[in-house]
Amino acid sequence: MARVPLLEADDLPEEYRYLFTENDVGDAHIFQAMANAPELLQWYMRYSTRLWDVLPAREREVVILAAARALEHEYEWHQHVRLGREAGVTDAEITAISEGDLAALSDRDAALVTYARSVALGDPRDGDHDRLGEYYGVETVVGVAMLAAHYVATARVLDAFDVATEEAFVGWRP
């Protein structure tokens, strides 16, 4: 049971209901919990949306999955396995990210995974940064770091509220 109420759109002040009705948040517990502070939820969603534009959808999901797995964060992993698949991440790639099998990934994806993990764990190294820079410009590398760090913060908020997945955990291997 979450430590804060899981709210619905009707529980919000009128000016914030659009956060549920005009976005694809559905019954996601993360947003239902954050809705207890609707203005902060609004800003969270704006920032998240901007960070999601840093990379194409598939690569973005590789980064988020790598950060979630590095943190062993079930909620984030669970949500982004589905979103990753929708964005074109294969089950084999999801398994490789989960198991840390970088050899099973393209060089670009391996660079994304390595960098996202190192940022999530608070230990980015020059080599990881430089390797990612072989594939992306500095603005995108900064964005990748911010995206991975955002999901660290999101995981910690979920932990603070003891938010559980909406259905049974998908597991670390698809």
PDB file of C-alpha atoms in Angstrom:
ATOM      1  CA  MET A   1       0.000   0.000   0.000  1.00  0.00           C
ATOM      2  CA  ALA A   2       1.420   3.368  -1.026  1.00  0.00           C
ATOM      3  CA  ARG A   3       2.247   5.852   1.729  1.00  0.00           C
ATOM      4  CA  VAL A   4       0.200   8.550  -0.019  1.00  0.00           C
ATOM      5  CA  PRO A   5      -3.272   8.288  -1.556  1.00  0.00           C
ATOM      6  CA  LEU A   6      -3.422   7.213  -5.189  1.00  0.00           C
ATOM      7  CA  LEU A   7      -5.597   9.929  -6.682  1.00  0.00           C
ATOM      8  CA  GLU A   8      -7.779  10.050  -9.766  1.00  0.00           C
ATOM      9  CA  ALA A   9      -8.413  13.036 -12.059  1.00  0.00           C
ATOM     10  CA  ASP A  10     -11.613  13.880 -10.175  1.00  0.00           C
ATOM     11  CA  ASP A  11      -9.602  14.239  -6.957  1.00  0.00           C
ATOM     12  CA  LEU A  12      -7.568  17.104  -8.417  1.00  0.00           C
ATOM     13  CA  PRO A  13      -8.446  20.781  -8.573  1.00  0.00           C
ATOM     14  CA  GLU A  14     -10.107  21.509 -11.915  1.00  0.00           C
ATOM     15  CA  GLU A  15      -7.047  23.325 -13.306  1.00  0.00           C
ATOM     16  CA  TYR A  16      -4.904  20.178 -12.998  1.00  0.00           C
ATOM     17  CA  ARG A  17      -7.330  17.483 -14.184  1.00  0.00           C
ATOM     18  CA  TYR A  18      -5.986  17.764 -17.697  1.00  0.00           C
ATOM     19  CA  LEU A  19      -2.803  16.083 -16.424  1.00  0.00           C
ATOM     20  CA  PHE A  20      -4.798  12.860 -16.345  1.00  0.00           C
ATOM     21  CA  THR A  21      -7.254  13.445 -19.169  1.00  0.00           C
ATOM     22  CA  GLU A  22      -4.951  14.936 -21.828  1.00  0.00           C
ATOM     23  CA  ASN A  23      -1.994  12.668 -21.150  1.00  0.00           C
ATOM     24  CA  ASP A  24      -1.578   8.926 -21.324  1.00  0.00           C
ATOM     25  CA  VAL A  25      -1.089   8.442 -17.587  1.00  0.00           C
ATOM     26  CA  GLY A  26      -4.008   6.066 -17.183  1.00  0.00           C
ATOM     27  CA  ASP A  27      -3.932   4.266 -13.869  1.00  0.00           C
ATOM     28  CA  ALA A  28      -0.181   4.587 -13.412  1.00  0.00           C
ATOM     29  CA  HIS A  29       0.466   4.639  -9.693  1.00  0.00           C
ATOM     30  CA  ILE A  30       3.433   6.962 -10.111  1.00  0.00           C
ATOM     31  CA  PHE A  31       1.220   9.797 -11.351  1.00  0.00           C
ATOM     32  CA  GLN A  32      -1.608   8.980  -8.961  1.00  0.00           C
ATOM     33  CA  ALA A  33       0.846   9.332  -6.072  1.00  0.00           C
ATOM     34  CA  MET A  34       2.486  12.495  -7.396  1.00  0.00           C
ATOM     35  CA  ALA A  35      -0.968  14.019  -7.936  1.00  0.00           C
ATOM     36  CA  ASN A  36      -1.043  14.747  -4.207  1.00  0.00           C
ATOM     37  CA  ALA A  37       1.088  17.756  -5.207  1.00  0.00           C
ATOM     38  CA  PRO A  38      -0.595  18.663  -8.521  1.00  0.00           C
ATOM     39  CA  GLU A  39       1.556  21.679  -9.347  1.00  0.00           C
ATOM     40  CA  LEU A  40       4.717  19.644  -8.823  1.00  0.00           C
ATOM     41  CA  LEU A  41       3.257  16.827 -10.926  1.00  0.00           C
ATOM     42  CA  GLN A  42       2.636  19.377 -13.679  1.00  0.00           C
ATOM     43  CA  TRP A  43       6.277  20.507 -13.582  1.00  0.00           C
ATOM     44  CA  TYR A  44       7.521  16.918 -13.335  1.00  0.00           C
ATOM     45  CA  MET A  45       5.585  16.022 -16.471  1.00  0.00           C
ATOM     46  CA  ARG A  46       6.864  19.067 -18.362  1.00  0.00           C
ATOM     47  CA  TYR A  47      10.458  18.270 -17.483  1.00  0.00           C
ATOM     48  CA  SER A  48      10.022  14.561 -18.238  1.00  0.00           C
ATOM     49  CA  THR A  49       8.466  15.340 -21.592  1.00  0.00           C
ATOM     50  CA  ARG A  50      11.389  17.563 -22.538  1.00  0.00           C
ATOM     51  CA  LEU A  51      13.923  14.943 -21.472  1.00  0.00           C
ATOM     52  CA  TRP A  52      12.102  12.333 -23.532  1.00  0.00           C
ATOM     53  CA  ASP A  53      12.922  14.427 -26.613  1.00  0.00           C
ATOM     54  CA  VAL A  54      16.698  14.142 -26.066  1.00  0.00           C
ATOM     55  CA  LEU A  55      16.876  10.868 -28.019  1.00  0.00           C
ATOM     56  CA  PRO A  56      14.664   8.910 -30.393  1.00  0.00           C
ATOM     57  CA  ALA A  57      12.119   6.808 -28.482  1.00  0.00           C
ATOM     58  CA  ARG A  58      13.964   3.496 -28.800  1.00  0.00           C
ATOM     59  CA  GLU A  59      17.280   4.895 -27.582  1.00  0.00           C
ATOM     60  CA  ARG A  60      15.536   6.810 -24.800  1.00  0.00           C
ATOM     61  CA  GLU A  61      14.031   3.570 -23.530  1.00  0.00           C
ATOM     62  CA  VAL A  62      17.440   1.857 -23.646  1.00  0.00           C
ATOM     63  CA  VAL A  63      18.764   4.599 -21.343  1.00  0.00           C
ATOM     64  CA  ILE A  64      15.816   4.368 -18.945  1.00  0.00           C
ATOM     65  CA  LEU A  65      15.962   0.563 -18.815  1.00  0.00           C
ATOM     66  CA  ALA A  66      19.700   0.701 -18.123  1.00  0.00           C
ATOM     67  CA  ALA A  67      19.214   3.184 -15.282  1.00  0.00           C
ATOM     68  CA  ALA A  68      16.309   1.200 -13.825  1.00  0.00           C
ATOM     69  CA  ARG A  69      18.289  -2.039 -13.928  1.00  0.00           C
ATOM     70  CA  ALA A  70      21.380  -0.436 -12.411  1.00  0.00           C
ATOM     71  CA  LEU A  71      19.196   0.676  -9.497  1.00  0.00           C
ATOM     72  CA  GLU A  72      17.355  -2.664  -9.449  1.00  0.00           C
ATOM     73  CA  HIS A  73      14.195  -0.585  -9.419  1.00  0.00           C
ATOM     74  CA  GLU A  74      11.240  -2.822 -10.145  1.00  0.00           C
ATOM     75  CA  TYR A  75       8.641  -0.131 -10.823  1.00  0.00           C
ATOM     76  CA  GLU A  76      10.728   1.730 -13.375  1.00  0.00           C
ATOM     77  CA  TRP A  77      11.911  -1.492 -15.013  1.00  0.00           C
ATOM     78  CA  HIS A  78       8.371  -2.858 -15.130  1.00  0.00           C
ATOM     79  CA  GLN A  79       6.947   0.267 -16.793  1.00  0.00           C
ATOM     80  CA  HIS A  80       9.748   0.679 -19.284  1.00  0.00           C
ATOM     81  CA  VAL A  81       9.886  -2.921 -20.465  1.00  0.00           C
ATOM     82  CA  ARG A  82       6.451  -2.279 -21.979  1.00  0.00           C
ATOM     83  CA  LEU A  83       7.370   1.199 -23.219  1.00  0.00           C
ATOM     84  CA  GLY A  84      10.665  -0.111 -24.571  1.00  0.00           C
ATOM     85  CA  ARG A  85       8.936  -2.813 -26.545  1.00  0.00           C
ATOM     86  CA  GLU A  86       6.493  -0.244 -27.936  1.00  0.00           C
ATOM     87  CA  ALA A  87       9.492   1.864 -29.007  1.00  0.00           C
ATOM     88  CA  GLY A  88      11.199  -1.078 -30.742  1.00  0.00           C
ATOM     89  CA  VAL A  89      13.540  -2.485 -28.088  1.00  0.00           C
ATOM     90  CA  THR A  90      13.551  -6.255 -28.601  1.00  0.00           C
ATOM     91  CA  ASP A  91      13.219  -8.845 -25.857  1.00  0.00           C
ATOM     92  CA  ALA A  92      16.775  -9.964 -26.618  1.00  0.00           C
ATOM     93  CA  GLU A  93      18.005  -6.400 -26.087  1.00  0.00           C
ATOM     94  CA  ILE A  94      15.972  -6.071 -22.875  1.00  0.00           C
ATOM     95  CA  THR A  95      17.540  -9.307 -21.619  1.00  0.00           C
ATOM     96  CA  ALA A  96      21.012  -8.067 -22.577  1.00  0.00           C
ATOM     97  CA  ILE A  97      20.429  -4.819 -20.660  1.00  0.00           C
ATOM     98  CA  SER A  98      19.164  -6.755 -17.674  1.00  0.00           C
ATOM     99  CA  GLU A  99      22.099  -9.153 -17.661  1.00  0.00           C
ATOM    100  CA  GLY A 100      24.730  -6.553 -18.503  1.00  0.00           C
ATOM    101  CA  ASP A 101      25.609  -8.406 -21.700  1.00  0.00           C
ATOM    102  CA  LEU A 102      27.004  -5.477 -23.662  1.00  0.00           C
ATOM    103  CA  ALA A 103      28.398  -7.764 -26.370  1.00  0.00           C
ATOM    104  CA  ALA A 104      24.812  -8.643 -27.340  1.00  0.00           C
ATOM    105  CA  LEU A 105      24.054  -4.979 -28.071  1.00  0.00           C
ATOM    106  CA  SER A 106      25.103  -2.681 -30.886  1.00  0.00           C
ATOM    107  CA  ASP A 107      28.103  -0.523 -30.058  1.00  0.00           C
ATOM    108  CA  ARG A 108      25.857   2.552 -29.832  1.00  0.00           C
ATOM    109  CA  ASP A 109      23.404   0.838 -27.469  1.00  0.00           C
ATOM    110  CA  ALA A 110      26.270  -0.527 -25.379  1.00  0.00           C
ATOM    111  CA  ALA A 111      27.613   3.018 -25.023  1.00  0.00           C
ATOM    112  CA  LEU A 112      24.169   4.259 -23.967  1.00  0.00           C
ATOM    113  CA  VAL A 113      23.757   1.436 -21.442  1.00  0.00           C
ATOM    114  CA  THR A 114      27.231   1.877 -19.971  1.00  0.00           C
ATOM    115  CA  TYR A 115      26.829   5.626 -19.602  1.00  0.00           C
ATOM    116  CA  ALA A 116      23.282   5.444 -18.195  1.00  0.00           C
ATOM    117  CA  ARG A 117      24.339   2.821 -15.646  1.00  0.00           C
ATOM    118  CA  SER A 118      27.353   4.818 -14.565  1.00  0.00           C
ATOM    119  CA  VAL A 119      25.278   7.981 -14.133  1.00  0.00           C
ATOM    120  CA  ALA A 120      22.576   6.078 -12.242  1.00  0.00           C
ATOM    121  CA  LEU A 121      25.158   4.582  -9.910  1.00  0.00           C
ATOM    122  CA  GLY A 122      26.921   7.909  -9.437  1.00  0.00           C
ATOM    123  CA  ASP A 123      30.178   6.792 -11.015  1.00  0.00           C
ATOM    124  CA  PRO A 124      30.474   8.089 -14.591  1.00  0.00           C
ATOM    125  CA  ARG A 125      33.998   7.667 -15.903  1.00  0.00           C
ATOM    126  CA  ASP A 126      35.887   9.572 -18.561  1.00  0.00           C
ATOM    127  CA  GLY A 127      35.960   6.529 -20.819  1.00  0.00           C
ATOM    128  CA  ASP A 128      32.183   6.063 -20.581  1.00  0.00           C
ATOM    129  CA  HIS A 129      31.626   9.728 -21.373  1.00  0.00           C
ATOM    130  CA  ASP A 130      34.091   9.700 -24.265  1.00  0.00           C
ATOM    131  CA  ARG A 131      32.646   6.502 -25.713  1.00  0.00           C
ATOM    132  CA  LEU A 132      29.139   7.981 -25.747  1.00  0.00           C
ATOM    133  CA  GLY A 133      30.609  11.109 -27.344  1.00  0.00           C
ATOM    134  CA  GLU A 134      31.717   8.971 -30.304  1.00  0.00           C
ATOM    135  CA  TYR A 135      28.033   8.570 -31.206  1.00  0.00           C
ATOM    136  CA  TYR A 136      26.438  11.802 -29.987  1.00  0.00           C
ATOM    137  CA  GLY A 137      27.253  15.474 -29.737  1.00  0.00           C
ATOM    138  CA  VAL A 138      27.894  17.119 -26.393  1.00  0.00           C
ATOM    139  CA  GLU A 139      24.334  18.445 -26.107  1.00  0.00           C
ATOM    140  CA  THR A 140      22.910  14.949 -26.430  1.00  0.00           C
ATOM    141  CA  VAL A 141      25.461  13.505 -23.997  1.00  0.00           C
ATOM    142  CA  VAL A 142      24.381  16.136 -21.462  1.00  0.00           C
ATOM    143  CA  GLY A 143      20.766  15.194 -22.159  1.00  0.00           C
ATOM    144  CA  VAL A 144      21.483  11.492 -21.663  1.00  0.00           C
ATOM    145  CA  ALA A 145      23.090  12.237 -18.292  1.00  0.00           C
ATOM    146  CA  MET A 146      20.098  14.345 -17.295  1.00  0.00           C
ATOM    147  CA  LEU A 147      17.665  11.656 -18.479  1.00  0.00           C
ATOM    148  CA  ALA A 148      19.406   8.912 -16.497  1.00  0.00           C
ATOM    149  CA  ALA A 149      19.653  11.145 -13.421  1.00  0.00           C
ATOM    150  CA  HIS A 150      15.970  12.043 -13.738  1.00  0.00           C
ATOM    151  CA  TYR A 151      15.078   8.386 -13.473  1.00  0.00           C
ATOM    152  CA  VAL A 152      17.257   8.057 -10.374  1.00  0.00           C
ATOM    153  CA  ALA A 153      15.243  10.873  -8.810  1.00  0.00           C
ATOM    154  CA  THR A 154      11.988   9.317  -9.984  1.00  0.00           C
ATOM    155  CA  ALA A 155      12.970   5.972  -8.472  1.00  0.00           C
ATOM    156  CA  ARG A 156      13.726   7.632  -5.140  1.00  0.00           C
ATOM    157  CA  VAL A 157      10.355   9.418  -5.132  1.00  0.00           C
ATOM    158  CA  LEU A 158       8.619   6.108  -5.840  1.00  0.00           C
ATOM    159  CA  ASP A 159      10.568   4.529  -2.991  1.00  0.00           C
ATOM    160  CA  ALA A 160       9.630   7.367  -0.627  1.00  0.00           C
ATOM    161  CA  PHE A 161       5.951   6.763  -1.350  1.00  0.00           C
ATOM    162  CA  ASP A 162       6.301   2.948  -1.462  1.00  0.00           C
ATOM    163  CA  VAL A 163       4.578   2.848  -4.845  1.00  0.00           C
ATOM    164  CA  ALA A 164       4.090  -0.659  -6.234  1.00  0.00           C
ATOM    165  CA  THR A 165       3.576  -1.774  -9.818  1.00  0.00           C
ATOM    166  CA  GLU A 166      -0.008  -1.838 -11.044  1.00  0.00           C
ATOM    167  CA  GLU A 167       0.167  -5.557 -11.778  1.00  0.00           C
ATOM    168  CA  ALA A 168       2.612  -8.345 -10.981  1.00  0.00           C
ATOM    169  CA  PHE A 169       6.241  -7.407 -11.651  1.00  0.00           C
ATOM    170  CA  VAL A 170       7.292  -8.411 -15.168  1.00  0.00           C
ATOM    171  CA  GLY A 171      10.619  -9.780 -13.918  1.00  0.00           C
ATOM    172  CA  TRP A 172      14.162  -8.929 -14.889  1.00  0.00           C
ATOM    173  CA  ARG A 173      14.011 -11.098 -18.030  1.00  0.00           C
ATOM    174  CA  PRO A 174      11.192 -10.844 -20.571  1.00  0.00           C
TER     175      PRO A 174
END
